[in-house]
mmCIF file with all atom_site columns, C-alpha atoms in Angstrom:
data_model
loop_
_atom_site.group_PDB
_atom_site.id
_atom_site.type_symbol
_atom_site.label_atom_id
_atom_site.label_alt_id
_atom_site.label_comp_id
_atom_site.label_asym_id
_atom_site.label_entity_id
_atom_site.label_seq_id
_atom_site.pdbx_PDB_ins_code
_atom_site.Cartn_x
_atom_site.Cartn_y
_atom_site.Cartn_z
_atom_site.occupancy
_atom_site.B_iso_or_equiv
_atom_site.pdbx_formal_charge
_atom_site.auth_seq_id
_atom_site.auth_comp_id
_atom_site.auth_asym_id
_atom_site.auth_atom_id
_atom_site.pdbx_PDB_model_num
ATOM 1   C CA . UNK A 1 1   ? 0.000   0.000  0.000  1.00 0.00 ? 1   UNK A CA 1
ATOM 2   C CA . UNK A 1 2   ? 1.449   3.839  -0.892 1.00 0.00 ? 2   UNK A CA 1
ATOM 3   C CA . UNK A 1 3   ? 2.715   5.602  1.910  1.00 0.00 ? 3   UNK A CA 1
ATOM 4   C CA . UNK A 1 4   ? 1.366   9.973  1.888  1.00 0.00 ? 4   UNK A CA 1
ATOM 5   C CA . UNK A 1 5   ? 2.802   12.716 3.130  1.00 0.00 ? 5   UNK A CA 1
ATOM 6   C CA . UNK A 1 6   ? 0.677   14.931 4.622  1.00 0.00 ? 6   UNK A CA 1
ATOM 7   C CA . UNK A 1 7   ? 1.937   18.404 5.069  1.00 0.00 ? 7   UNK A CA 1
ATOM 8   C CA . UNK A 1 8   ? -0.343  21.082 7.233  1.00 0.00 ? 8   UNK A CA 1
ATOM 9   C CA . UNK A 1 9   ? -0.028  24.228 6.174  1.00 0.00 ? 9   UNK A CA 1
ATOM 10  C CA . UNK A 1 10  ? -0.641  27.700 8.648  1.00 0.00 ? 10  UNK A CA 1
ATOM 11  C CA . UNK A 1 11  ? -0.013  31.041 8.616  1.00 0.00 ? 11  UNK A CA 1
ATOM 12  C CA . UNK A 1 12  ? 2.059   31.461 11.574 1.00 0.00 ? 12  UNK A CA 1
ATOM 13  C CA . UNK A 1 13  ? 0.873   35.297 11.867 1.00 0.00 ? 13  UNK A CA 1
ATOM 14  C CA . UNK A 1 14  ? -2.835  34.502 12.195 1.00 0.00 ? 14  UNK A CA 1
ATOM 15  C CA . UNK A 1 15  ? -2.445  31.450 14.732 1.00 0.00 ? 15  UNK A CA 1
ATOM 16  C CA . UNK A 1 16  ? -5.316  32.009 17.449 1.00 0.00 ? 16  UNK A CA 1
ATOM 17  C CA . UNK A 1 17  ? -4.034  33.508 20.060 1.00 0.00 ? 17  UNK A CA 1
ATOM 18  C CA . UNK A 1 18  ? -5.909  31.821 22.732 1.00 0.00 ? 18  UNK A CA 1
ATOM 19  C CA . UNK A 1 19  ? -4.523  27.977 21.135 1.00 0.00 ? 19  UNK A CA 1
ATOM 20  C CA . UNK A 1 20  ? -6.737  25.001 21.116 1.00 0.00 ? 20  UNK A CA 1
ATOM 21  C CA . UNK A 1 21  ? -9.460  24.606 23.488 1.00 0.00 ? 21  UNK A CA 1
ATOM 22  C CA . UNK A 1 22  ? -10.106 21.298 25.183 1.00 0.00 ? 22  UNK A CA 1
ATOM 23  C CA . UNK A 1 23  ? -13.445 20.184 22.869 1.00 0.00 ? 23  UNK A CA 1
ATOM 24  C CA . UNK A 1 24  ? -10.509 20.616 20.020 1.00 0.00 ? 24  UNK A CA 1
ATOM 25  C CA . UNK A 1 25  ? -7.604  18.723 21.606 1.00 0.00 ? 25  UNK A CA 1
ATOM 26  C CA . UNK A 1 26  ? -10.557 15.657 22.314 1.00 0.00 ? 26  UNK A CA 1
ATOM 27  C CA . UNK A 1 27  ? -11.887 15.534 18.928 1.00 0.00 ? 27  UNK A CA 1
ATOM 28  C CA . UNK A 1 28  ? -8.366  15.615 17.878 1.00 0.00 ? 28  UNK A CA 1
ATOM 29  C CA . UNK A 1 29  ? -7.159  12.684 19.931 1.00 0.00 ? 29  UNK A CA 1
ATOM 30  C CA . UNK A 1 30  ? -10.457 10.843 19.187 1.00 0.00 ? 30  UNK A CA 1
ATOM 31  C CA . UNK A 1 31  ? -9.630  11.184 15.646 1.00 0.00 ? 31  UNK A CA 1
ATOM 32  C CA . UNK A 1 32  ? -5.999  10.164 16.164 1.00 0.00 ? 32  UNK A CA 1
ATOM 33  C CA . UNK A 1 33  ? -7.014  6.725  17.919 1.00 0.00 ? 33  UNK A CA 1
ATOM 34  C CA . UNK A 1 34  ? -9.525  5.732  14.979 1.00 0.00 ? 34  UNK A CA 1
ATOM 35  C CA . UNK A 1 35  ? -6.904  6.730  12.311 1.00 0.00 ? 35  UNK A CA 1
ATOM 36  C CA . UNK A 1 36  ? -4.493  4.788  14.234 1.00 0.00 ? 36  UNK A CA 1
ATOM 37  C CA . UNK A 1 37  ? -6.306  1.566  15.082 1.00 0.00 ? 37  UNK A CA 1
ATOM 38  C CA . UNK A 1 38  ? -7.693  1.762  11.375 1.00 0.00 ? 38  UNK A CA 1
ATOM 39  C CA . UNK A 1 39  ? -3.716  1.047  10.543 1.00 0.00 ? 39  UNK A CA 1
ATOM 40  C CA . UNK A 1 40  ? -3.304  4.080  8.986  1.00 0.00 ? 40  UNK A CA 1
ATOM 41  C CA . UNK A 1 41  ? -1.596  6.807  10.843 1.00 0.00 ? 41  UNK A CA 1
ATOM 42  C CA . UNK A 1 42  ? 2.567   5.831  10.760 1.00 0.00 ? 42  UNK A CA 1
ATOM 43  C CA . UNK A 1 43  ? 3.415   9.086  12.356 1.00 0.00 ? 43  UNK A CA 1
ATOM 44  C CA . UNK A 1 44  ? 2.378   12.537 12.916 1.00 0.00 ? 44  UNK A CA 1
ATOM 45  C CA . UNK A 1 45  ? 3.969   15.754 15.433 1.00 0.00 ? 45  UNK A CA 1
ATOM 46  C CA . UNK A 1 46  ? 3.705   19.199 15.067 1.00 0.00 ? 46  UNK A CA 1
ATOM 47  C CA . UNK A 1 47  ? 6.560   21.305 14.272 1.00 0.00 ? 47  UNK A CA 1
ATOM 48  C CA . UNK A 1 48  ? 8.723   24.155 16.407 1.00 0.00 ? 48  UNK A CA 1
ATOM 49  C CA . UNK A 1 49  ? 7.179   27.997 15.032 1.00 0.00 ? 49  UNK A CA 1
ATOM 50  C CA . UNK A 1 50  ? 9.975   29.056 12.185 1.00 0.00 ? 50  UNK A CA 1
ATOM 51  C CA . UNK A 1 51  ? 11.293  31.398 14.914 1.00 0.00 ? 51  UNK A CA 1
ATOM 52  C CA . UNK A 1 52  ? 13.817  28.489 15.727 1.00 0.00 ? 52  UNK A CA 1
ATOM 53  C CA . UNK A 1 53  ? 13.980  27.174 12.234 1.00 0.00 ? 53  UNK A CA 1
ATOM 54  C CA . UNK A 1 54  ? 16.841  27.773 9.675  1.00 0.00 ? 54  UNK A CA 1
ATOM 55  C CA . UNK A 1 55  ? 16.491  27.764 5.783  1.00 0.00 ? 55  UNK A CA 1
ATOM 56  C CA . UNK A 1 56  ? 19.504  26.428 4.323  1.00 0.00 ? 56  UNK A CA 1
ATOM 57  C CA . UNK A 1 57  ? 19.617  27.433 -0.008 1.00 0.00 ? 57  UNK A CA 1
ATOM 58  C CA . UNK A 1 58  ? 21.941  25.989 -2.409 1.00 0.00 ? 58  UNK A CA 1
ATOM 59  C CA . UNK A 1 59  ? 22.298  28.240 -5.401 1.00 0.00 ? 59  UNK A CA 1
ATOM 60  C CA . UNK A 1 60  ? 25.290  29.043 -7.813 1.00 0.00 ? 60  UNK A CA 1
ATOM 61  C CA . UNK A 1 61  ? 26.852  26.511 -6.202 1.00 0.00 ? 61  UNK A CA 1
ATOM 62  C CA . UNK A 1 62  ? 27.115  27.617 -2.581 1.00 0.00 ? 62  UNK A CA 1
ATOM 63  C CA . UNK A 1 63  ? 25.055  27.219 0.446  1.00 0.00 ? 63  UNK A CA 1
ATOM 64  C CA . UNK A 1 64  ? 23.260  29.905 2.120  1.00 0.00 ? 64  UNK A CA 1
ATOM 65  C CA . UNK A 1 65  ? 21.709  29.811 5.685  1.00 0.00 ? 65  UNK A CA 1
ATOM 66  C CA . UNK A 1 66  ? 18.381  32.066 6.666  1.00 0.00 ? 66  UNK A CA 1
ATOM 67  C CA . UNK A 1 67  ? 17.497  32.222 10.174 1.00 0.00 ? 67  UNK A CA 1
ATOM 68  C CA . UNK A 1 68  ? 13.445  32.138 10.619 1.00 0.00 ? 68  UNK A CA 1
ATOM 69  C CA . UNK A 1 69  ? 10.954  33.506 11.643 1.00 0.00 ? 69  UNK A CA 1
ATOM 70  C CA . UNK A 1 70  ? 10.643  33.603 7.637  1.00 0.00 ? 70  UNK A CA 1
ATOM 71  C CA . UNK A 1 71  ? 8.436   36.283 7.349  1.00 0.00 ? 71  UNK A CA 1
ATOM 72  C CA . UNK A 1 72  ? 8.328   36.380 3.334  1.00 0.00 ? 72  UNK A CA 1
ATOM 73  C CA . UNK A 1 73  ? 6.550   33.042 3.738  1.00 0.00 ? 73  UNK A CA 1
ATOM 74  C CA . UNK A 1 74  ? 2.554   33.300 3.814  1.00 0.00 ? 74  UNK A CA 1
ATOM 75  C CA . UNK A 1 75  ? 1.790   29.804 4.680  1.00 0.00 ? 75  UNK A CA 1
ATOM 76  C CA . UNK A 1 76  ? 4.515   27.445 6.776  1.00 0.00 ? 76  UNK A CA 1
ATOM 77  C CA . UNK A 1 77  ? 4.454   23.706 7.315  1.00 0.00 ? 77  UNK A CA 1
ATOM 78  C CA . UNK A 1 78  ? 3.470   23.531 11.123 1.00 0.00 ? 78  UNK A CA 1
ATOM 79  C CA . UNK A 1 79  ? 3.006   19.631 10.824 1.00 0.00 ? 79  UNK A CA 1
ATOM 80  C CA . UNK A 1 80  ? 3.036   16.614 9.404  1.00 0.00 ? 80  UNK A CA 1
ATOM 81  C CA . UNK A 1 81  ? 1.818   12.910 8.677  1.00 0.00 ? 81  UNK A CA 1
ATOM 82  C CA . UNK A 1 82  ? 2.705   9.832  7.380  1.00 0.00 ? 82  UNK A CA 1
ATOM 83  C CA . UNK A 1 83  ? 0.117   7.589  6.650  1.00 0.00 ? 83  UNK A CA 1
ATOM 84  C CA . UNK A 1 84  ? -0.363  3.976  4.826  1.00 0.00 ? 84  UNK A CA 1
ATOM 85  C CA . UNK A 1 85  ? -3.801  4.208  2.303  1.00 0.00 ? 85  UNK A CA 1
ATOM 86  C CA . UNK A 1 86  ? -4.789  2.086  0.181  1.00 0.00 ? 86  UNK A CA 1
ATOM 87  C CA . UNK A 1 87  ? -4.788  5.186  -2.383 1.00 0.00 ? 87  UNK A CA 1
ATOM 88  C CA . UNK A 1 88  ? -5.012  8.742  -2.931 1.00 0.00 ? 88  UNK A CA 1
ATOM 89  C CA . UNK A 1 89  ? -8.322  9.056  -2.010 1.00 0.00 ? 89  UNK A CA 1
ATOM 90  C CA . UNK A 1 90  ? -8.027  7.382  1.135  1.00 0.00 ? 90  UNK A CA 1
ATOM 91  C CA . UNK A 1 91  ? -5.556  9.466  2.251  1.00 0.00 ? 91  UNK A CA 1
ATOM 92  C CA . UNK A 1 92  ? -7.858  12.882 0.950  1.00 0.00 ? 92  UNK A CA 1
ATOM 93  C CA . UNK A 1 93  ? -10.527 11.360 3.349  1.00 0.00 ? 93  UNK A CA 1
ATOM 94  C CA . UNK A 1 94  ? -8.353  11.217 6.372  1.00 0.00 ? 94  UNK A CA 1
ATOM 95  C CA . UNK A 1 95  ? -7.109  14.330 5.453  1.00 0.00 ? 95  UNK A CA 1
ATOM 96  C CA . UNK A 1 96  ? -10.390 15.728 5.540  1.00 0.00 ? 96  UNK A CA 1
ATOM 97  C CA . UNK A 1 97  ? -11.762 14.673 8.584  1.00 0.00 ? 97  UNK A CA 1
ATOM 98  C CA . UNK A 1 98  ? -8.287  15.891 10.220 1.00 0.00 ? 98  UNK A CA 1
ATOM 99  C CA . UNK A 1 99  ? -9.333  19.621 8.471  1.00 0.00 ? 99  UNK A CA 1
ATOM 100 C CA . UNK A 1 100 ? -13.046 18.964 9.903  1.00 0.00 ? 100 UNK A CA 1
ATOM 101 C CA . UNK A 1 101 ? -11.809 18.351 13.397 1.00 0.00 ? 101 UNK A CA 1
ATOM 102 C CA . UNK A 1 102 ? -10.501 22.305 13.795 1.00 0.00 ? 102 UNK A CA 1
ATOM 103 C CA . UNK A 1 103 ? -13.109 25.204 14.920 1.00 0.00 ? 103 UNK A CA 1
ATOM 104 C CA . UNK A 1 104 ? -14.359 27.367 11.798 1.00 0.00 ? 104 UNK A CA 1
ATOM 105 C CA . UNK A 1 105 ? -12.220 30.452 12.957 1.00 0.00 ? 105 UNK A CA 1
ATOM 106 C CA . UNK A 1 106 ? -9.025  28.361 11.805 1.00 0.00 ? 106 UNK A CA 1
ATOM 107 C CA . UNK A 1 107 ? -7.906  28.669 8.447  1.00 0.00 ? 107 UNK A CA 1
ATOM 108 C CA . UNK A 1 108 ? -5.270  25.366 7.960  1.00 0.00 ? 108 UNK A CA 1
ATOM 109 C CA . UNK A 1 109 ? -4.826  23.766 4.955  1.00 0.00 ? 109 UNK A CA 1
ATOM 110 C CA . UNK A 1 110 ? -3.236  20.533 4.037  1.00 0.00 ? 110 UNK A CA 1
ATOM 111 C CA . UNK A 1 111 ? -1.476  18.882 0.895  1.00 0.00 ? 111 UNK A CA 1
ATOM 112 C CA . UNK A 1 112 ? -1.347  15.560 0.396  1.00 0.00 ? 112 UNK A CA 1
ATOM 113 C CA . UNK A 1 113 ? 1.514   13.720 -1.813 1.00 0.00 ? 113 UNK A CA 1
ATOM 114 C CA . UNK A 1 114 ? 1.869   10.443 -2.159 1.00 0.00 ? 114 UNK A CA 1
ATOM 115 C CA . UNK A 1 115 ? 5.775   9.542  -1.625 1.00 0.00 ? 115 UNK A CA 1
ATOM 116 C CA . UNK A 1 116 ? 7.581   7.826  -4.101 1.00 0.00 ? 116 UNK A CA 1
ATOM 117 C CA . UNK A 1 117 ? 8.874   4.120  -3.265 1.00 0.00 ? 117 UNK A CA 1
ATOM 118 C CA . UNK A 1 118 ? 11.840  2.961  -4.513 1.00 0.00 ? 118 UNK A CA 1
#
């Protein structure tokens, strides 16, 4: 079965303040278990803010390093997961739901790419 990366995308200036209340965090970690015991979800974390990220740019043949926050950047992965499907569309359900699970004042999107084996 194809592996997918699932990349959650946020705009790092327009995070809610106030974070994730509890009903969130439960239907989040409800939907975690079923994706989990379905045999699906491989891994998933969130990521640091880009505040304590560096960009690192080859180009011309040198390297070039860019301490974050990378404000140039409208949207910034702030997550991730790998998952097992049994095809794309699978893995566009699951990503989905995940999208479903956060309050209507969010704006998050995700893209999903399946990774190439081999």
């Amino acid at each position: 079965m194809p592996r997918f990366l699932t990349m959650v995308r946020i705009d790092e200036r327009n995070v809610p303040a106030e974070g994730p209340d509890p009903e969130f965090e439960a239907r989040m970690g409800a939907l975690f278990e079923e994706i989990t015991k379905a045999g699906v979800m491989l891994e998933t974390a969130g990521l640091t803010p880009t505040s304590e990220g560096t960009r690192i740019t080859w180009s011309d043949g040198k390297l070039s390093y860019t301490d974050g926050p990378f404000t140039e950047s409208k949207e910034v992965i702030g997550g991730y997961s790998l998952t097992r499907c049994a095809d794309k569309a699978e893995a566009l359900e699951w990503a989905k739901r995940f999208l479903e699970v956060h309050p209507e004042n969010w704006t998050v999107s995700v893209e999903v790419r399946e990774i190439a084996e081999g």
